[in-house]
Structure formats: C-alpha cells, structure tokens
Coordinates of C-alpha atoms and ligand atoms in Angstrom, one line a residue:
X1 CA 10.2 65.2 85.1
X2 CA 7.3 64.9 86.9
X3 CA 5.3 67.3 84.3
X4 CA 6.8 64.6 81.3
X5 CA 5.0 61.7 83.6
X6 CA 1.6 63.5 83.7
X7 CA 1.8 64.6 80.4
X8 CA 2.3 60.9 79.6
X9 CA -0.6 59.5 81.8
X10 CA -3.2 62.0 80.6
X11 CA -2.0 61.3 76.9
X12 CA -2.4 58.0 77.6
X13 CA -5.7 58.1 79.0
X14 CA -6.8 60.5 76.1
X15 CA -5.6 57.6 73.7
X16 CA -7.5 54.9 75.3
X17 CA -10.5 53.6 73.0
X18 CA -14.3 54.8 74.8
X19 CA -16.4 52.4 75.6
X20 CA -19.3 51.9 73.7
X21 CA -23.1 51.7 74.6
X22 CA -24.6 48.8 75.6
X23 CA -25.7 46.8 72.3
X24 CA -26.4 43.6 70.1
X25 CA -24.3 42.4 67.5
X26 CA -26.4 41.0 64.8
X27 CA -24.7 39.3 61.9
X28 CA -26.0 38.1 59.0
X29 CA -23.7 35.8 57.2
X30 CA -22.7 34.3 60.5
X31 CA -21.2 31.0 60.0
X32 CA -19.6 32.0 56.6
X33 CA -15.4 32.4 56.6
X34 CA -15.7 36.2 56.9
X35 CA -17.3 35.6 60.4
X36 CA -15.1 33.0 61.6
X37 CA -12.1 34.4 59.9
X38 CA -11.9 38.1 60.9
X39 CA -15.2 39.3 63.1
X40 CA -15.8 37.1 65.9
X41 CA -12.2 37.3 66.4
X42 CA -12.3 41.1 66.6
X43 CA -15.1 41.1 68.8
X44 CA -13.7 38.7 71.0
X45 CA -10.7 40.9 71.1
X46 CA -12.9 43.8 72.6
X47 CA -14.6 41.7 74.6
X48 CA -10.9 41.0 75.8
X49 CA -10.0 44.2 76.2
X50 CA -13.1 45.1 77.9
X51 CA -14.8 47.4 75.6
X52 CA -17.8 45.2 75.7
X53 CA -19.8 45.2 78.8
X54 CA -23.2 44.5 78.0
X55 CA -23.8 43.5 74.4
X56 CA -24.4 40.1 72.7
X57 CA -23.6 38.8 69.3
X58 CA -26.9 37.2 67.6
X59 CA -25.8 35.3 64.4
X60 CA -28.2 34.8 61.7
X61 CA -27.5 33.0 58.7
X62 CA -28.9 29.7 56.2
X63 CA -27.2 27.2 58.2
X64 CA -29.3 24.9 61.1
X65 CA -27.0 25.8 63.7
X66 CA -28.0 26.0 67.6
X67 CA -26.8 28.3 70.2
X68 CA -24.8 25.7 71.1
X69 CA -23.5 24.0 67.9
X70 CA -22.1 27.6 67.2
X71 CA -20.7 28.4 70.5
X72 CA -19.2 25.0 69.9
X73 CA -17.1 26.3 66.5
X74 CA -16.6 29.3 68.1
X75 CA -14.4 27.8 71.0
X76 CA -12.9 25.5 68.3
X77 CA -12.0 28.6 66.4
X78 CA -10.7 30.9 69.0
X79 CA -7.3 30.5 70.1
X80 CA -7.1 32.3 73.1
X81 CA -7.5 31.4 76.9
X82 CA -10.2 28.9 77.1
X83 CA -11.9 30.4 80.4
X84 CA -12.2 33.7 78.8
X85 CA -13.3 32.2 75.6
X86 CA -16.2 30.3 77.8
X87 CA -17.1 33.6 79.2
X88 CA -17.5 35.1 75.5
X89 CA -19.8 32.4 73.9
X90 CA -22.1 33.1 77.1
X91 CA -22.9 36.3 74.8
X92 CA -23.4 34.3 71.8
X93 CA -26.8 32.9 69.8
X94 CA -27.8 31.7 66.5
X95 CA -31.0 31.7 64.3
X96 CA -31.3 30.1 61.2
X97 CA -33.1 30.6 58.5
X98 CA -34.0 32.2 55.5
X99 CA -33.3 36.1 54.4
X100 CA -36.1 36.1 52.0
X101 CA -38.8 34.6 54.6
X102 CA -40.8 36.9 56.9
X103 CA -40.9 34.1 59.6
X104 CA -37.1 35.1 60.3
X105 CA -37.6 38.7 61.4
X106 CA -40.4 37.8 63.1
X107 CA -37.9 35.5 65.4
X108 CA -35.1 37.9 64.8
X109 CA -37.3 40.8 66.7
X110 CA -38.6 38.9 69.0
X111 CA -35.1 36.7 69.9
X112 CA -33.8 40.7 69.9
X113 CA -36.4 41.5 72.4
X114 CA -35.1 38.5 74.7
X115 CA -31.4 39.5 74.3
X116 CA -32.1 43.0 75.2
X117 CA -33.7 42.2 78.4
X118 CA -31.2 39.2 79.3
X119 CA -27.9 41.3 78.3
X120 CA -29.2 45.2 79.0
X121 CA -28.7 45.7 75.8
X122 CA -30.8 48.6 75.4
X123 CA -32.3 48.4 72.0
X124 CA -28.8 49.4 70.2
X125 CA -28.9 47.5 67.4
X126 CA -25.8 47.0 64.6
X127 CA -26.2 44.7 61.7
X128 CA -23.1 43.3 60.5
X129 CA -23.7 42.0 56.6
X130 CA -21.6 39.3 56.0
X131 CA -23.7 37.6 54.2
X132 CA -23.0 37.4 49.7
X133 CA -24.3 40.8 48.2
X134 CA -27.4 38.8 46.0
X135 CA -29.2 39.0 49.7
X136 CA -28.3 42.4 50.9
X137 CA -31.6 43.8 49.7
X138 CA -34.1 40.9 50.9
X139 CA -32.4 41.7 54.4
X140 CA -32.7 45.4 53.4
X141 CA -35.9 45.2 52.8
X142 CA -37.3 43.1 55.9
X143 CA -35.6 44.9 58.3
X144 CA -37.5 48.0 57.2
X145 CA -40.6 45.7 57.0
X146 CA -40.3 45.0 60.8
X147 CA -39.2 48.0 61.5
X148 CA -35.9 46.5 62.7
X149 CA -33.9 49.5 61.3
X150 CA -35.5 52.4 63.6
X151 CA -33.7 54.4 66.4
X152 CA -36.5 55.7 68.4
X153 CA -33.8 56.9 70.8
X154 CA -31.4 53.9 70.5
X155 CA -29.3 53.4 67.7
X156 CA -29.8 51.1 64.8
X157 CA -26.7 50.8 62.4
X158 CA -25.7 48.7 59.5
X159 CA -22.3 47.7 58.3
X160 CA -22.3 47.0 54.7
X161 CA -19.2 44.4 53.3
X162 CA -18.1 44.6 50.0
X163 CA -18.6 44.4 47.5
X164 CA -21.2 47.7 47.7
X165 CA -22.5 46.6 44.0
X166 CA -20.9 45.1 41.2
X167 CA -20.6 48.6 39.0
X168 CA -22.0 52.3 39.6
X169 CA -25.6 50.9 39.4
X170 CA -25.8 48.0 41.4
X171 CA -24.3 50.2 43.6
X172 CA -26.8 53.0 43.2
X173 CA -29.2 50.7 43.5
X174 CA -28.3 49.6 46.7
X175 CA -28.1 52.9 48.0
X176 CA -31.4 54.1 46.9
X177 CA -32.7 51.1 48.8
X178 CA -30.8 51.5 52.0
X179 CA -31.7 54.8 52.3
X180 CA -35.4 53.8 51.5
X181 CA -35.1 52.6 55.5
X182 CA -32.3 54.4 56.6
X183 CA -30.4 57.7 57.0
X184 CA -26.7 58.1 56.0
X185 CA -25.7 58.5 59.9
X186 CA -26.6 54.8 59.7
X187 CA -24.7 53.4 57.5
X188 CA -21.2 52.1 57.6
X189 CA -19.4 50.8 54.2
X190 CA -17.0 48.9 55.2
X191 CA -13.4 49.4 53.9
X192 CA -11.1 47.3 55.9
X193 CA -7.6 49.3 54.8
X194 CA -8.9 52.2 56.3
X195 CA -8.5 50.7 59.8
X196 CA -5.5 49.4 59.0
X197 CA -3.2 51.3 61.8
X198 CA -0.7 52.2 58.9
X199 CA -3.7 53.7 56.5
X200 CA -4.6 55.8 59.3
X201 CA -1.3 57.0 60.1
X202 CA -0.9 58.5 56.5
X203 CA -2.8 61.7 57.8
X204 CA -1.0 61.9 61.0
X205 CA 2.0 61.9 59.3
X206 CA 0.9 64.7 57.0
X207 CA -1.0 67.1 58.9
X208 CA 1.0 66.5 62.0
X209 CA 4.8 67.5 61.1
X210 CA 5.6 70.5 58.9
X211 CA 8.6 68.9 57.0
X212 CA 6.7 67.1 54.3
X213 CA 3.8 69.7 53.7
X214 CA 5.8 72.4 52.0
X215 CA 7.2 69.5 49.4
X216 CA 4.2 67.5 49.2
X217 CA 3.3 68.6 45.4
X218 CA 4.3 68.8 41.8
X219 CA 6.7 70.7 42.3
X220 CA 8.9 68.1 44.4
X221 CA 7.3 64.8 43.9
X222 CA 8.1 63.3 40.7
X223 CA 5.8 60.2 40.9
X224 CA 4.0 57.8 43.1
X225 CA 4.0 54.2 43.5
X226 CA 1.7 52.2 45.2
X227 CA 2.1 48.4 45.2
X228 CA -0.7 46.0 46.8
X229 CA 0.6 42.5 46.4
X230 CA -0.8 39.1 47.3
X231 CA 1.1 35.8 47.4
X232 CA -2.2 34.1 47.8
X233 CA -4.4 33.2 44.9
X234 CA -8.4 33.6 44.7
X235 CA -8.5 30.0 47.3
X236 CA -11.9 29.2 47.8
X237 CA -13.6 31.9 46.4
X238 CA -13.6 31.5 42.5
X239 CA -17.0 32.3 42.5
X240 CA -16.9 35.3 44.1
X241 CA -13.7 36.2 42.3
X242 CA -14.8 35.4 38.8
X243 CA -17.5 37.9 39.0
X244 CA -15.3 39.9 40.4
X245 CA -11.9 40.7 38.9
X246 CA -9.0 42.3 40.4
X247 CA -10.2 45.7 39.6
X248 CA -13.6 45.8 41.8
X249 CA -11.8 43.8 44.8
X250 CA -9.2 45.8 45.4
X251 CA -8.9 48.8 42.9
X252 CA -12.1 50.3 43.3
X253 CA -12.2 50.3 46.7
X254 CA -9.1 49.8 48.9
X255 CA -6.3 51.0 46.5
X256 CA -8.4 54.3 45.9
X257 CA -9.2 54.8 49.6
X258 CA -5.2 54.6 50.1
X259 CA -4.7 57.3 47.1
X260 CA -7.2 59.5 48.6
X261 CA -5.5 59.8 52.0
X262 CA -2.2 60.8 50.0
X263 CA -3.4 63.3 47.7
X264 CA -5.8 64.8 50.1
X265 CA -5.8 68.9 50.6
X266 CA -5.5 69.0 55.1
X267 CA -9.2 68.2 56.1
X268 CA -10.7 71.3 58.5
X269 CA -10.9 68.8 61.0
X270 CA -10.9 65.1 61.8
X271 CA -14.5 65.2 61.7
X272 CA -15.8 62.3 59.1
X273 CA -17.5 64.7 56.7
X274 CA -14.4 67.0 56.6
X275 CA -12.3 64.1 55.6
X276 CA -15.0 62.8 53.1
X277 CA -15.5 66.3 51.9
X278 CA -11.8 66.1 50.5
X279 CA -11.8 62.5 49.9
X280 CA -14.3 63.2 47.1
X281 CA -12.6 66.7 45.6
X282 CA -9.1 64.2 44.9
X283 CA -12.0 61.6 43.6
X284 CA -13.5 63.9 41.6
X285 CA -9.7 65.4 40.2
X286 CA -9.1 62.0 39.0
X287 CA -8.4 62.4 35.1
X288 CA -11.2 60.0 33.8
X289 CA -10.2 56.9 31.5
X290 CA -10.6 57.5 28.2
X291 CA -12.5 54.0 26.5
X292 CA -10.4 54.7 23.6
X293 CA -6.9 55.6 25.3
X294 CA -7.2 52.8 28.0
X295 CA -4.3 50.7 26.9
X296 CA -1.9 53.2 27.3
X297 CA -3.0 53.9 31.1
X298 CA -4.8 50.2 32.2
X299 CA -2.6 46.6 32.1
X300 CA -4.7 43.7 33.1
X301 CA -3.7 40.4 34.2
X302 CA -3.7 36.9 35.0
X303 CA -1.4 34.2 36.4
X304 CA -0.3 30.8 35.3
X305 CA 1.3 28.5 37.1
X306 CA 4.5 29.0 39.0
X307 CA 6.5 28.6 42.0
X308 CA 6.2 30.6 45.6
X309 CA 7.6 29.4 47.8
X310 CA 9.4 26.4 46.1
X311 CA 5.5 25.2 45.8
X312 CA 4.1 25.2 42.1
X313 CA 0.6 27.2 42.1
X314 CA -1.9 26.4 39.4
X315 CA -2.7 28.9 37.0
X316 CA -6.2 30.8 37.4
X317 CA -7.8 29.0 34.9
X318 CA -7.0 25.7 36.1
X319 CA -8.6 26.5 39.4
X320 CA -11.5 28.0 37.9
X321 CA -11.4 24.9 35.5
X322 CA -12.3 26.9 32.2
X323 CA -11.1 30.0 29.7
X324 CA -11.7 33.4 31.7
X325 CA -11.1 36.5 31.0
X326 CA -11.2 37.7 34.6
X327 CA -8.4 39.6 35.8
X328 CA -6.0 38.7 38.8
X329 CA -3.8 41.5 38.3
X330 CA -4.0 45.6 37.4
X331 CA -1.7 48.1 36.7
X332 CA -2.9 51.8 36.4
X333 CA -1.4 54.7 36.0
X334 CA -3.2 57.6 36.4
X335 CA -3.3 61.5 37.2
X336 CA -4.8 63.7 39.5
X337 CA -5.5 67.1 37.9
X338 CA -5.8 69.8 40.3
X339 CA -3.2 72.5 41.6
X340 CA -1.2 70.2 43.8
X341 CA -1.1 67.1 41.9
X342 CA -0.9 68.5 38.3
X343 CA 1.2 66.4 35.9
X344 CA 2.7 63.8 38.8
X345 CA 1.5 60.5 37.2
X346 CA 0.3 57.8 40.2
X347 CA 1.3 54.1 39.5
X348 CA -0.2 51.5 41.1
X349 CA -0.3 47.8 40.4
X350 CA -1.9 45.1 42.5
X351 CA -2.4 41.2 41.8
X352 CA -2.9 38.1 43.5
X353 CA -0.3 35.1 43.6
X354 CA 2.8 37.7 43.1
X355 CA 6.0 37.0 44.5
X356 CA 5.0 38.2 48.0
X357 CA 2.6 39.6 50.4
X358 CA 3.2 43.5 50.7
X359 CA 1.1 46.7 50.6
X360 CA 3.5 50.1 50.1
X361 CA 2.9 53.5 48.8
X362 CA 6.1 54.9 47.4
X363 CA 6.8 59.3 47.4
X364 CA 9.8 59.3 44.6
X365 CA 10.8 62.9 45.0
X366 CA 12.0 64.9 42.5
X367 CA 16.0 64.6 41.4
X368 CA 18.1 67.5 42.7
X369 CA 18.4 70.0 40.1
X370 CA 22.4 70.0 40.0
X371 CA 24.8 67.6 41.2
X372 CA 27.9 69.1 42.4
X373 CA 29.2 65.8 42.5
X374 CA 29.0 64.8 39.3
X375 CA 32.7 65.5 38.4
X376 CA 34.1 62.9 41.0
X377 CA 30.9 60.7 40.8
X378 CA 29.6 60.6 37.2
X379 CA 26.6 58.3 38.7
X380 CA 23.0 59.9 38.8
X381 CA 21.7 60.8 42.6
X382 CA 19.3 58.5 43.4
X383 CA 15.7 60.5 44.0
X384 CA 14.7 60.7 47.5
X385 CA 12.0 58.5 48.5
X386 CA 9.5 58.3 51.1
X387 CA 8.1 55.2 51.5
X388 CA 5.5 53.9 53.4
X389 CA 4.7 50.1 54.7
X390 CA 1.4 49.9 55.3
X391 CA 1.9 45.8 55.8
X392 CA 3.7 43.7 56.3
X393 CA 6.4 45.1 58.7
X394 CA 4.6 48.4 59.3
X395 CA 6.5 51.2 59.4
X396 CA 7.8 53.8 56.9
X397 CA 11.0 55.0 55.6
X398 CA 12.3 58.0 54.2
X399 CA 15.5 57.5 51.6
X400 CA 18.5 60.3 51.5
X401 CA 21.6 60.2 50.1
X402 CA 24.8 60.5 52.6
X403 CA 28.9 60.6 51.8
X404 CA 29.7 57.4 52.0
X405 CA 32.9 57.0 54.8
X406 CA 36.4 57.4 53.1
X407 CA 38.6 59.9 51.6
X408 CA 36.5 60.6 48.2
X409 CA 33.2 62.2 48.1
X410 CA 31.4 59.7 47.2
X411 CA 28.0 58.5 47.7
X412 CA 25.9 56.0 49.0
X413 CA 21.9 55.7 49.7
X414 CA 20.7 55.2 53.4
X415 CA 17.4 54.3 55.0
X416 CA 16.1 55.8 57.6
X417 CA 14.0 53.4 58.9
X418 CA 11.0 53.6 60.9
X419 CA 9.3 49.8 62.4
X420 CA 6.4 50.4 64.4
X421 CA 7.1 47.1 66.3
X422 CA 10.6 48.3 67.4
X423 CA 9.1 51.1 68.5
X424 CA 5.8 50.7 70.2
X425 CA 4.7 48.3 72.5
X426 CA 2.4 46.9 69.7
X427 CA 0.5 44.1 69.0
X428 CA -0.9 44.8 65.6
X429 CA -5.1 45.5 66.2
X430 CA -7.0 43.8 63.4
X431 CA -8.6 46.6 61.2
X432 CA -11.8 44.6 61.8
X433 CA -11.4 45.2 65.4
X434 CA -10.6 49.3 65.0
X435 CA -14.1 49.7 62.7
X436 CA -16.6 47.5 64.8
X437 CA -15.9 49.6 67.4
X438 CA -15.6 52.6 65.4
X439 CA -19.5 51.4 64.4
X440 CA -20.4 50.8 68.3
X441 CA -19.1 54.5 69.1
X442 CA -21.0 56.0 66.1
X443 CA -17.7 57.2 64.4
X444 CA -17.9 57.1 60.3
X445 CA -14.4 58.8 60.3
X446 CA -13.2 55.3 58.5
X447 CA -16.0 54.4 56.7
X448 CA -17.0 55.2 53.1
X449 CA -19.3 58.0 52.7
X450 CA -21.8 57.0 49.9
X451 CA -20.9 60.2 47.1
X452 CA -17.2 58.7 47.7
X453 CA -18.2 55.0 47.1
X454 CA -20.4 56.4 43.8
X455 CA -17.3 58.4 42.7
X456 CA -15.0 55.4 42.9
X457 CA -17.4 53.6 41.0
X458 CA -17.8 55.9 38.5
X459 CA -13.8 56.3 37.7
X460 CA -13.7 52.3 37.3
X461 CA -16.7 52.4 34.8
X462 CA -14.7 53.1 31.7
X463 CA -12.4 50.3 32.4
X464 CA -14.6 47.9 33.2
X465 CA -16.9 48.4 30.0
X466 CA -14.2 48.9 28.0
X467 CA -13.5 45.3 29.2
X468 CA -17.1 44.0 28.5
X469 CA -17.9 45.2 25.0
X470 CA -14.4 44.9 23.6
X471 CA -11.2 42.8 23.6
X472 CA -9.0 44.3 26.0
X473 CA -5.6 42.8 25.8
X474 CA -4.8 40.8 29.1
X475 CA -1.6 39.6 29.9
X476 CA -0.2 36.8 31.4
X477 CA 2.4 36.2 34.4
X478 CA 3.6 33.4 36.1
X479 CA 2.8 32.8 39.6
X480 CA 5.6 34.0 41.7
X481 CA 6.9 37.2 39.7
X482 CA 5.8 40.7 40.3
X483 CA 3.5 40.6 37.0
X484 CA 3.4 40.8 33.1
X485 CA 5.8 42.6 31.5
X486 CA 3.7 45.1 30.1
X487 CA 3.2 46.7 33.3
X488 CA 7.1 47.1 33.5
X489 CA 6.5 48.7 30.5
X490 CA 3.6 50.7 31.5
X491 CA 6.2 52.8 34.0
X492 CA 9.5 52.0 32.3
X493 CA 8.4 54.1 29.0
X494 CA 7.9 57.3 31.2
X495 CA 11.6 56.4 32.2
X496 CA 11.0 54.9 35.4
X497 CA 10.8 51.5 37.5
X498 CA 8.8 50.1 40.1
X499 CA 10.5 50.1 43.7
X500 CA 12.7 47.0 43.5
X501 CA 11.5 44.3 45.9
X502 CA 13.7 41.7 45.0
X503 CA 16.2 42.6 47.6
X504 CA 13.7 43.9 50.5
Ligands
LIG1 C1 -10.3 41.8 50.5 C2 -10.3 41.2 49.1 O1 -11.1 42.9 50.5 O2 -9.0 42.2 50.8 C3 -9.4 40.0 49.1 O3 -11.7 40.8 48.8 C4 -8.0 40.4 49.5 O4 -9.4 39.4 47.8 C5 -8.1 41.1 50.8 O5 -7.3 39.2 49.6 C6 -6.7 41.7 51.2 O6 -6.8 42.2 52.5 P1 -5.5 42.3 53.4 O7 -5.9 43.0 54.6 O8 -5.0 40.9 53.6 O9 -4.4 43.0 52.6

C-alpha cells in the first residue's frame, strides 16, 4: 500500500507543470477579441495557479487605451474572484500606438526596460501576435530594428497566430522574414488543437498501450473519419473569413495537425523535433490533389439559412451582404501512401453552422473476415470502431460487438465508453493556457515547426488554385444539417457513411 501512495505522490509531482522563468508578456493585438476572449484568460489562469511569479503582461495595440482603462476591461472581463483578479491587473500595462511607427518601439523598449526592473522580469521577453496578419511583418521588422528580438542570455520568443500566410507564399514569405531576426528555437506557430488535452492524448494512447499498435494499419483499419463541426457561423469576422474560406481556417492547419498525430510512425522520443521529424514524413505521404481529379476527392460548401436550435440562421451571403464564393464547409477525402497507410482512404469534413458543435476522429476497423453467425443472424457485423472525442465531452470510445442477453446468439453493438470528466478530477485547461506556458518553458513539442506548416500549405495549394482560376462546383446546405449532400456522396460511393450523429 504504502509503495502505491508514493508511487502516487511522486507521479504526481512529476506531472505538475514547471514554473517558468521570470518574464514579460508582450502582446500585440491586445485589446482585439482574441485577447480578451482566450489569452488573458489563460494567463490569468496561471497566474491562478501560480505559475507566474514575476512576469507582467504589456499590451500593445492601435487603440488609446491607459494602464488603467485596460485593467478596467480586464476586471469587467474576468469572471473569477475579484481580489485575485485585482492582484492580476497589478501586472498589467498598455501602449498604444502604431505598428508601422518607430516612435512605438522606442516606448515599447524603454516601457520594457521599466517593467523588467519593477517586476524582475529579467529581460525574458515573449511576443504574443494577436494582432491581423497585414501587420505581422511591420512588427517583424521593428522588433529586429530595435533589436527587441535578441537573447543575449535571456530569452526572446515570438508566438505567431494564424493564419501563418494566406497560401504557401505568403507563408514563405513570412518565414524568410522572421528568420531574417530570428532562429527557429524562437518561434512558436501557434495551433491551438494541439493543446487541446484530447489532441495530445492521441499519442499517449498509441505509443503507450500495445493493443492498438499491432492493428493500427491497412491491414485492419478500413477507413478514417474525422469530423470538425461548428454550430456557430463566421459572427463577427466576415472579413477575416471571406478571405479566408473554410479550407485555410481549419483544414490546412488544425484538421491536418489532428491527421498527423494519427498516422504518425512512434516518434524516437517526445522530443519536439522527433515528433516534427514524423509529422512531416505522413505530410509528405499525403497523395497530392490532382487540379484535374479534384472533384472526385474535394466537396466545398456553403450554408443558407436554417434552423439550430429552433433559431433561424441567415445564410452566408446574407451576412456577408453579397454573392461569394467562399467556402463554409469541406469535405476531403484523401490517402496516405506509405507502408502503413497504403490504400485506407481518410475522410474528413468540417463546416461552420452544422447541426452541432463536435470535433471526433473515427478508426472504422476492418469487417471480420467470416461471420459464424451469419446462419442465425443474416445481419452484417457492425465494424469495430474506435472513436475518439476530442470535444465536446472528451473522452474516447472503442465499439465491439457482444451476444446480446437471451437464448439466441444474437447480436448487439456496445460502447465502451471512456469520459475524461467521470474519470479525472478535471476541469478542462484551455489549450491557450497549455501553449503559453509551453512558450514560457521553451517547449515547441506543440507548436508547428516551419517545414510542417510549408508542407501543409503546399498539399492545400492545388485546391485552393484550382478554386481561383476555375469554377469549382460549391454546394449548398442549410444551416442546421450536417452538409450538402455531395459530401454524403463523397463517402457513400466507396460504400460507406459518416458516423451517425443524429442519435449521439
Ligand atoms: C479557429 C478558427 O482557429 O478555430 C475558427 O479560426 C474556429 O473559425 C475555431 O471557430 C475553432 O476552435 P475550437 O477550439 O472552438 O474548436
């Protein structure tokens, strides 16, 4: 007993998050809904937790804001105990002004300077850009202008949002000049699924129990589903998302970071560049689009109006207020050609203002190769699945067959179901929360290494030119549904369906 116990305790020390270094949040982008939405929240969470000791956050952005006008929105904003919320904002500053003008990094240095010295900060610097991407390289540039971006002992690290570029060379080009100023040490591209707890738990679950190894290829897997779903429609980003499309906000990034993580070979170690070192072999194995084959693999969408909820939803274009072509909606299918993934097709659709909100990665094993039940139970056996919740309701479940109780052998499916909430004391971390201090602690584990974000790109730029130059057909679907038809067609002609949500 008492060995269990310190087994226990020294587990759970080794599982406790390090504290960081001493250091200055900087963001750019500050008082924009990414900030107030998703990082000071985080932040505040590790302030919380006590991870942060002695840091402070400097917000920089366009708007004329004071210290105290944004400790102000900041206390508005934060719903958690007042007192401890009144002893966060004493960490908190704003500058204003613009990204293009010298005159704000000579403050920004010298308001760094101050910081340092009142918070013993060190000079550990990371740059959080939250600001749109059209000012990423003015900031870029003047941070390498006033030599904001060296280390001289101390660390200086930039966390890039997306969208890293709007096609492979925006995104080169961005690349080129961050590493004009900057090593690739110090750079993190940001992915939020990756610190989603159920994205990371994807390797564990593969490289850590030896039942699902030996079956985790062609030979046993028949196909793979992966369905990213959104109730919500594009709200108040239009522009962003016209300029966008469905493919570069979710596709290109999050929904191949998830693929990668399930088709990867077992990295040599959890050390970032042995993940990324595999991450880019699957990337690479991808069979590309072919311009003039893309209809048969690619469905592209957009809604109309509908109900969720029992509340009608506009259509796109009625938000957007004119004809568009953009896409709120993708289905792919696609294959990986290398020894373990040769000829297992990967299906994935994703859309905003579906029926619900739901992000799942389906394993549809193979059928058995005989039924000896067939002569008192002419039904097919289901496949086994395994399926895996990444959100909402995280957890995973694997799905057998089993005699259903009576006198006949007959059959009926069961779930084994795993709920992380039933399980663990767990209050789900926000992914923002995991990477900002994955960024503090100098871990790129869960950050995109820039020959995987330039092979991601590369795998989307058939599609997306194939879109530009040439009609593409794109199909509608009402708000509320699960997507055009065609992409029911896009799986349902191989002689398979999407996992059935209907009743979930
Ligand atoms: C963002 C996209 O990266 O991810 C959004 O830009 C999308 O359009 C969001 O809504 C989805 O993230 P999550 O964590 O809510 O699934």
């Amino acid at each position: 007993m008492g060995f269990v116990e310190n087994k226990i305790s020294s587990v759970i020390e080794l599982c406790e998050d390090p504290t960081p270094d001493p250091a200055g949040i900087i963001i750019f982008g500050a008082s924009g809904d990414l900030s107030f939405r998703k990082l000071i929240p985080s932040i505040f969470k590790l302030f919380k937790n006590r991870k942060l000791i002695n840091f402070y956050i400097l917000g920089v952005g366009r708007s004329n804001l004071s210290d105290k006008d944004f400790r102000e929105r900041i206390l508005e904003t934060l719903n958690f105990d007042r007192d401890l919320v009144k002893k966060f904002i004493d960490h908190v500053y704003f500058l204003s002004g613009n990204y293009d003008d010298d005159n704000l990094y000579i403050n920004l240095k010298e308001k760094i300077n101050i910081l340092n010295k009142k918070h013993n900060a060190k000079n550990n610097r990371l740059f959080y850009f939250a600001t749109p991407p059209n000012v990423y390289l003015p900031i870029i540039n003047h941070l390498g202008k006033f030599k904001l971006n060296e280390e001289n002992g101390n660390f200086a690290r930039m966390i890039i949002e997306k969208p890293f570029g709007n096609n492979l060379e925006s995104a080169k080009k961005l690349d080129y000049e961050l590493h004009k100023y900057l090593n690739e040490k110090q750079i993190y591209r940001i992915d939020h699924y990756l610190g989603k707890e159920t994205v990371q738990n994807i390797l564990m679950m593969r490289f850590a129990n030896i039942v699902f190894e030996p079956i985790w290829n062609y030979k046993y897997i028949d196909h793979v589903q992966i369905t990213v779903s959104e109730d919500l429609g594009v709200e108040n980003r239009i522009g962003y998302f016209e300029n966008t499309g469905l493919l570069r906000d979710m596709f290109q990034n999050h929904i191949l970071q998830l693929l990668t993580l399930i088709a990867i070979e077992p990295p040599a170690s959890l050390e970032a560049n042995m993940i990324h070192d595999e991450k880019i072999k699957v990337l690479k194995s991808i069979r590309p689009f072919e311009y003039d084959t893309l209809d048969e693999y690619v469905i592209r969408g957009q809604y109309t109006d509908g109900y969720i909820n029992g509340e009608l939803k506009k259509s796109y274009m009625e938000e957007v207020g004119k004809n568009t072509n953009t896409e709120t909606f993708v289905a792919v299918k696609m294959f990986i050609d290398n020894w373990r993934w040769s000829g297992v097709p990967f299906y994935i659709r994703s859309g905003k203002r579906l029926k619900k909100k739901l992000s799942e990665v389906s394993i549809v094993f193979k059928n058995v190769p005989h039924s000896i039940f067939s002569d008192f139970y002419p039904v097919k056996i289901e496949p086994n699945s395994l399926v895996i919740r990444i959100q909402p309701d995280e957890g995973f479940k694997l799905i057998l067959q089993a005699k259903q109780p009576g006198s006949k052998m007959c059959i009926n499916t069961l779930n084994m179901e795993f709920k992380y909430r039933n399980f663990f004391d767990y209050e789900p971390q926000d992914a923002y929360e995991r990477l900002i201090l994955d960024a503090l602690l100098g871990d790129q584990t869960l950050y995109v290494r820039n020959d995987v974000m330039e092979e991601s790109w590369k795998l989307v730029t058939p599609i997306l030119q194939r879109w530009e130059n040439e009609k593409s057909d794109l199909y509608y679907y009402p708000s509320g549904s699960w997507g055009p038809k065609e992409s029911y067609r896009l799986i349902e002609k191989d002689g398979r369906r999407w996992r059935d949500y209907e009743n979930i």
